[in-house]
Amino acid sequence: MNDEGVVGVAELLDRTTAQTYASWFRALADPTRVQIVEYLARQAQAMSVREIVAAIGLAQSTVSQHLKILTEVRFVLVEPIGTARHYRINDACVDCFPSAADVVMGRPAPNPNGAC
Amino acid sequence: MNDEGVVGVAELLDRTTAQTYASWFRALADPTRVQIVEYLARQAQAMSVREIVAAIGLAQSTVSQHLKILTEVRFVLVEPIGTARHYRINDACVDCFPSAADVVMGRPAPNPNGAC
DNA sequence: AGGCTTAATCGCCTATCGGCGATGAACGAT
DNA sequence: ATCGTTCATCGCCGATAGGCGATTAAGCCT
């Protein structure tokens, strides 16, 4: 038995789109980053790294690394204030964050490196 | 300078909830799994592993591993048919897949191991 | 200038991930 | 009983991720 009994020929979702989706989801695929995002969202103003470190309870270098990942997908925004840097949630990116339904419908993924 | 100039005291999102969120997002944090999900969603009936392997173009063991990860969060469902196993999308899980807004609002995460 | 604070970066370590081929279990057909 | 098919699992490998401490750079304040 070796036929090609495929129903719909069904091209695969192109790899680039799949990778873009994956990079979005990877940003929230770590519990620490989930905590950081939820924490930042609950703050009225932008927070310094020192404050975030105090809240999260991990080393400053670790938190800094997570913040870098989150800013790379524009999930959080930075504003330099003197020697400090203030981080805050990017509400636009929260809105355009893809859903599973987007994946399932094969919708084009929002570009994490461009404007949301 | 060492005061606690925090605005809202702001408890951290509990680690268990954060981990549940992370495991949801991790399921779609790989481009191959995104392709598998999108492919399955576009099929009328459930597909055998052999068919999925043919579509994806990776080794059978690799695809099998990805399917295991996707079934663990109930993202896809399995039905054994003789010696084969037929996989299909779990529409309920697609619907309850968390959004970034859910994380930001600190909503309780849907349980990936229970019913969706 | 010198010292303090803040935060990014570097190097290291361990754990996990994603790929593979090989093996083996389960089942249908002969 | 034996063979073929289907698929999960195992062991291996290189690459990546996540944690840490130490270092470095950049501002501020005396």
Tab-separated table of C-alpha atoms (C1' of nucleotides) in Angstrom:
chain	number	residue	atom	x	y	z
A	1	MET	CA	0.000	0.000	0.000
A	2	ASN	CA	1.681	3.098	-1.190
A	3	ASP	CA	-0.775	5.485	-2.776
A	4	GLU	CA	-1.005	9.183	-2.087
A	5	GLY	CA	-4.451	9.202	-0.591
A	6	VAL	CA	-4.302	12.837	0.392
A	7	VAL	CA	-7.583	14.669	0.429
A	8	GLY	CA	-6.619	18.285	-0.043
A	9	VAL	CA	-3.171	18.801	-1.553
A	10	ALA	CA	-2.535	21.353	1.186
A	11	GLU	CA	0.696	23.268	0.838
A	12	LEU	CA	2.599	23.697	4.038
A	13	LEU	CA	2.591	27.019	5.860
A	14	ASP	CA	5.758	28.681	4.666
A	15	ARG	CA	8.685	28.369	7.002
A	16	THR	CA	9.266	32.087	7.410
A	17	THR	CA	5.747	32.706	8.638
A	18	ALA	CA	5.978	29.698	10.932
A	19	GLN	CA	9.222	31.033	12.351
A	20	THR	CA	7.727	34.450	12.977
A	21	TYR	CA	4.844	32.901	14.862
A	22	ALA	CA	7.264	30.742	16.838
A	23	SER	CA	9.366	33.738	17.857
A	24	TRP	CA	6.261	35.488	19.156
A	25	PHE	CA	5.222	32.544	21.266
A	26	ARG	CA	8.781	31.879	22.422
A	27	ALA	CA	8.827	35.307	24.042
A	28	LEU	CA	6.178	34.107	26.500
A	29	ALA	CA	7.355	30.486	26.634
A	30	ASP	CA	9.261	31.041	29.861
A	31	PRO	CA	7.574	31.431	33.258
A	32	THR	CA	9.922	34.196	34.347
A	33	ARG	CA	9.098	36.265	31.294
A	34	VAL	CA	5.402	35.682	31.903
A	35	GLN	CA	5.858	37.016	35.403
A	36	ILE	CA	7.796	40.028	34.168
A	37	VAL	CA	5.145	40.874	31.607
A	38	GLU	CA	2.306	40.509	34.064
A	39	TYR	CA	4.215	42.555	36.617
A	40	LEU	CA	4.981	45.360	34.193
A	41	ALA	CA	1.388	45.420	33.020
A	42	ARG	CA	0.167	45.998	36.561
A	43	GLN	CA	2.393	49.003	37.144
A	44	ALA	CA	1.175	52.511	36.574
A	45	GLN	CA	4.504	53.850	35.308
A	46	ALA	CA	7.515	52.362	33.590
A	47	MET	CA	9.819	50.484	35.971
A	48	SER	CA	13.580	50.456	36.312
A	49	VAL	CA	15.527	47.223	36.079
A	50	ARG	CA	16.390	47.500	39.737
A	51	GLU	CA	12.729	47.543	40.671
A	52	ILE	CA	11.947	44.614	38.406
A	53	VAL	CA	14.846	42.661	39.879
A	54	ALA	CA	13.494	43.314	43.357
A	55	ALA	CA	10.084	42.061	42.322
A	56	ILE	CA	11.229	38.981	40.410
A	57	GLY	CA	13.941	37.865	42.827
A	58	LEU	CA	16.492	36.665	40.280
A	59	ALA	CA	19.934	38.027	39.505
A	60	GLN	CA	20.157	41.353	37.747
A	61	SER	CA	21.940	39.828	34.776
A	62	THR	CA	19.209	37.246	34.388
A	63	VAL	CA	16.420	39.791	34.462
A	64	SER	CA	18.327	41.995	32.057
A	65	GLN	CA	18.580	39.116	29.619
A	66	HIS	CA	14.848	38.417	29.794
A	67	LEU	CA	14.093	42.089	29.254
A	68	LYS	CA	16.271	42.018	26.169
A	69	ILE	CA	14.263	39.124	24.740
A	70	LEU	CA	10.992	40.874	25.521
A	71	THR	CA	12.114	44.125	23.949
A	72	GLU	CA	13.334	42.347	20.820
A	73	VAL	CA	9.780	41.369	19.980
A	74	ARG	CA	8.704	44.868	21.060
A	75	PHE	CA	6.686	43.352	23.838
A	76	VAL	CA	8.068	45.878	26.261
A	77	LEU	CA	9.434	49.314	25.483
A	78	VAL	CA	12.470	51.037	26.972
A	79	GLU	CA	13.122	54.635	27.825
A	80	PRO	CA	16.543	55.702	29.116
A	81	ILE	CA	16.291	57.945	32.173
A	82	GLY	CA	19.734	59.106	33.156
A	83	THR	CA	21.748	56.014	33.925
A	84	ALA	CA	18.605	53.952	34.408
A	85	ARG	CA	16.310	52.433	31.801
A	86	HIS	CA	12.589	52.344	32.325
A	87	TYR	CA	10.590	49.458	30.933
A	88	ARG	CA	6.886	49.341	30.235
A	89	ILE	CA	4.400	47.178	28.403
A	90	ASN	CA	3.745	47.896	24.750
A	91	ASP	CA	-0.029	47.782	24.639
A	92	ALA	CA	-0.023	47.683	20.850
A	93	CYS	CA	1.990	44.466	20.877
A	94	VAL	CA	-0.280	42.944	23.478
A	95	ASP	CA	-3.153	43.584	21.109
A	96	CYS	CA	-1.479	42.170	18.023
A	97	PHE	CA	-0.011	39.123	19.760
A	98	PRO	CA	-1.110	36.157	17.666
A	99	SER	CA	-3.705	33.676	18.868
A	100	ALA	CA	-3.862	29.987	18.169
A	101	ALA	CA	-6.776	30.754	15.890
A	102	ASP	CA	-4.473	32.959	13.808
A	103	VAL	CA	-2.080	30.040	13.360
A	104	VAL	CA	-4.873	27.661	12.529
A	105	MET	CA	-6.294	30.007	9.912
A	106	GLY	CA	-2.846	30.514	8.411
A	107	ARG	CA	-3.087	34.271	8.795
A	108	PRO	CA	0.108	36.208	8.126
A	109	ALA	CA	2.005	36.709	11.362
A	110	PRO	CA	2.543	40.233	12.727
A	111	ASN	CA	6.118	41.353	12.286
A	112	PRO	CA	7.926	41.422	15.635
A	113	ASN	CA	10.762	43.573	14.321
A	114	GLY	CA	8.640	46.208	12.698
A	115	ALA	CA	5.943	48.346	14.148
A	116	CYS	CA	3.189	46.223	15.606
B	1	MET	CA	19.327	55.604	47.941
B	2	ASN	CA	17.448	52.606	49.051
B	3	ASP	CA	13.786	53.311	49.614
B	4	GLU	CA	10.939	51.137	48.439
B	5	GLY	CA	9.351	53.595	46.108
B	6	VAL	CA	6.894	51.088	44.720
B	7	VAL	CA	3.561	52.436	43.635
B	8	GLY	CA	1.287	49.434	43.902
B	9	VAL	CA	2.656	46.712	46.127
B	10	ALA	CA	1.922	44.291	43.337
B	11	GLU	CA	2.342	40.657	44.247
B	12	LEU	CA	4.005	38.607	41.581
B	13	LEU	CA	1.918	36.317	39.410
B	14	ASP	CA	2.288	32.968	41.135
B	15	ARG	CA	4.869	30.690	39.619
B	16	THR	CA	2.484	27.839	38.894
B	17	THR	CA	0.195	30.004	36.806
B	18	ALA	CA	3.187	31.495	35.021
B	19	GLN	CA	4.464	28.006	34.269
B	20	THR	CA	1.117	26.913	32.889
B	21	TYR	CA	1.052	29.902	30.577
B	22	ALA	CA	4.614	29.202	29.515
B	23	SER	CA	3.840	25.585	28.670
B	24	TRP	CA	0.962	26.698	26.470
B	25	PHE	CA	3.098	29.126	24.547
B	26	ARG	CA	6.022	26.706	24.376
B	27	ALA	CA	3.816	24.302	22.440
B	28	LEU	CA	3.743	26.801	19.574
B	29	ALA	CA	7.242	28.189	20.133
B	30	ASP	CA	8.731	25.973	17.416
B	31	PRO	CA	8.228	26.617	13.691
B	32	THR	CA	7.778	22.926	12.920
B	33	ARG	CA	4.980	22.620	15.441
B	34	VAL	CA	3.351	25.722	14.027
B	35	GLN	CA	3.439	24.089	10.603
B	36	ILE	CA	2.002	20.850	11.966
B	37	VAL	CA	-0.837	22.659	13.683
B	38	GLU	CA	-1.667	24.732	10.653
B	39	TYR	CA	-1.491	21.664	8.442
B	40	LEU	CA	-3.759	19.600	10.677
B	41	ALA	CA	-6.228	22.453	10.915
B	42	ARG	CA	-6.544	22.560	7.143
B	43	GLN	CA	-7.387	18.866	6.821
B	44	ALA	CA	-10.949	17.649	6.702
B	45	GLN	CA	-10.294	14.421	8.601
B	46	ALA	CA	-7.768	13.282	11.161
B	47	MET	CA	-4.383	12.407	9.633
B	48	SER	CA	-2.031	9.517	10.261
B	49	VAL	CA	1.555	10.125	11.315
B	50	ARG	CA	2.728	8.803	7.972
B	51	GLU	CA	0.743	11.451	6.151
B	52	ILE	CA	1.968	14.197	8.447
B	53	VAL	CA	5.548	13.041	7.964
B	54	ALA	CA	5.076	13.199	4.213
B	55	ALA	CA	3.746	16.746	4.479
B	56	ILE	CA	6.335	18.075	6.906
B	57	GLY	CA	9.373	16.397	5.379
B	58	LEU	CA	11.232	15.573	8.583
B	59	ALA	CA	12.082	12.184	10.074
B	60	GLN	CA	9.234	10.135	11.485
B	61	SER	CA	10.761	10.128	14.946
B	62	THR	CA	11.008	13.896	14.897
B	63	VAL	CA	7.409	14.380	13.863
B	64	SER	CA	6.290	11.853	16.443
B	65	GLN	CA	8.058	13.815	19.151
B	66	HIS	CA	6.412	17.063	18.095
B	67	LEU	CA	3.016	15.371	18.055
B	68	LYS	CA	3.637	14.163	21.575
B	69	ILE	CA	4.304	17.706	22.746
B	70	LEU	CA	1.198	18.978	20.992
B	71	THR	CA	-1.002	16.257	22.447
B	72	GLU	CA	0.348	16.853	25.952
B	73	VAL	CA	-1.236	20.296	25.968
B	74	ARG	CA	-4.304	18.747	24.290
B	75	PHE	CA	-3.689	20.907	21.285
B	76	VAL	CA	-4.202	17.937	19.018
B	77	LEU	CA	-6.205	14.817	19.753
B	78	VAL	CA	-5.350	11.209	18.917
B	79	GLU	CA	-7.521	8.312	17.909
B	80	PRO	CA	-5.946	4.880	17.444
B	81	ILE	CA	-7.116	3.207	14.240
B	82	GLY	CA	-5.697	-0.288	14.098
B	83	THR	CA	-1.943	0.086	14.106
B	84	ALA	CA	-2.164	3.702	13.039
B	85	ARG	CA	-2.968	6.780	15.079
B	86	HIS	CA	-5.001	9.597	13.672
B	87	TYR	CA	-4.309	13.133	14.795
B	88	ARG	CA	-6.616	16.098	14.533
B	89	ILE	CA	-6.884	19.612	15.897
B	90	ASN	CA	-8.700	20.135	19.176
B	91	ASP	CA	-10.905	23.089	18.334
B	92	ALA	CA	-11.745	23.614	21.991
B	93	CYS	CA	-8.073	24.121	22.809
B	94	VAL	CA	-7.643	26.478	19.913
B	95	ASP	CA	-10.399	28.568	21.404
B	96	CYS	CA	-9.055	28.556	24.951
B	97	PHE	CA	-5.426	29.140	23.977
B	98	PRO	CA	-4.316	32.095	26.068
B	99	SER	CA	-3.680	35.494	24.561
B	100	ALA	CA	-1.122	38.049	25.637
B	101	ALA	CA	-4.024	40.036	27.037
B	102	ASP	CA	-4.852	37.111	29.330
B	103	VAL	CA	-1.307	37.178	30.687
B	104	VAL	CA	-1.361	40.916	31.109
B	105	MET	CA	-4.654	40.804	32.984
B	106	GLY	CA	-3.347	38.019	35.212
B	107	ARG	CA	-6.270	35.783	34.334
B	108	PRO	CA	-5.987	32.180	35.526
B	109	ALA	CA	-4.436	30.048	32.804
B	110	PRO	CA	-6.470	27.260	31.213
B	111	ASN	CA	-5.318	23.875	32.415
B	112	PRO	CA	-3.490	22.024	29.636
B	113	ASN	CA	-3.787	18.674	31.381
B	114	GLY	CA	-7.474	18.846	32.140
B	115	ALA	CA	-10.363	19.469	29.848
B	116	CYS	CA	-9.963	22.739	28.053
C	1	DA	C1'	38.862	63.735	39.442
C	2	DG	C1'	36.807	60.254	42.068
C	3	DG	C1'	33.206	57.465	43.734
C	4	DC	C1'	28.457	55.647	43.516
C	5	DT	C1'	24.600	53.748	41.092
C	6	DT	C1'	22.529	51.487	37.277
C	7	DA	C1'	22.275	48.152	33.884
C	8	DA	C1'	24.253	45.684	29.788
C	9	DT	C1'	27.508	42.268	28.452
C	10	DC	C1'	30.721	38.344	28.921
C	11	DG	C1'	32.046	33.755	30.187
C	12	DC	C1'	30.849	29.642	32.394
C	13	DC	C1'	27.892	25.779	33.601
C	14	DT	C1'	24.020	22.767	33.334
C	15	DA	C1'	19.647	21.484	31.343
C	16	DT	C1'	16.640	21.299	27.649
C	17	DC	C1'	15.574	21.178	22.705
C	18	DG	C1'	15.377	19.649	18.051
C	19	DG	C1'	17.173	16.759	14.824
C	20	DC	C1'	18.471	11.967	13.515
C	21	DG	C1'	18.831	6.633	12.974
C	22	DA	C1'	17.887	2.359	15.181
C	23	DT	C1'	15.103	-0.497	17.825
C	24	DG	C1'	10.897	-2.587	19.326
C	25	DA	C1'	5.904	-3.055	20.229
C	26	DA	C1'	1.378	-3.594	18.270
C	27	DC	C1'	-1.508	-4.897	14.841
C	28	DG	C1'	-3.253	-6.599	10.094
C	29	DA	C1'	-2.721	-9.587	6.436
C	30	DT	C1'	-1.058	-13.688	4.357
D	1	DA	C1'	3.781	-18.260	12.296
D	2	DT	C1'	5.626	-14.800	9.633
D	3	DC	C1'	5.959	-10.720	7.275
D	4	DG	C1'	4.927	-5.807	6.473
D	5	DT	C1'	3.217	-1.556	8.205
D	6	DT	C1'	2.814	1.961	11.573
D	7	DC	C1'	4.430	4.522	15.131
D	8	DA	C1'	6.539	5.393	19.897
D	9	DT	C1'	10.708	5.299	22.298
D	10	DC	C1'	15.685	5.334	23.041
D	11	DG	C1'	20.339	7.033	22.615
D	12	DC	C1'	23.219	10.212	20.496
D	13	DC	C1'	24.628	14.769	18.952
D	14	DG	C1'	25.122	19.826	18.345
D	15	DA	C1'	22.797	24.002	19.438
D	16	DT	C1'	20.160	26.815	22.357
D	17	DA	C1'	18.314	28.473	26.749
D	18	DG	C1'	18.437	29.988	31.433
D	19	DG	C1'	20.814	30.719	35.526
D	20	DC	C1'	24.846	32.931	37.808
D	21	DG	C1'	28.957	36.081	39.147
D	22	DA	C1'	32.229	39.306	37.361
D	23	DT	C1'	33.281	42.910	34.537
D	24	DT	C1'	32.493	47.117	31.914
D	25	DA	C1'	30.265	51.349	30.426
D	26	DA	C1'	27.631	55.277	31.269
D	27	DG	C1'	25.671	58.815	34.099
D	28	DC	C1'	25.135	61.344	38.243
D	29	DC	C1'	26.882	63.689	42.343
D	30	DT	C1'	30.142	65.559	45.241
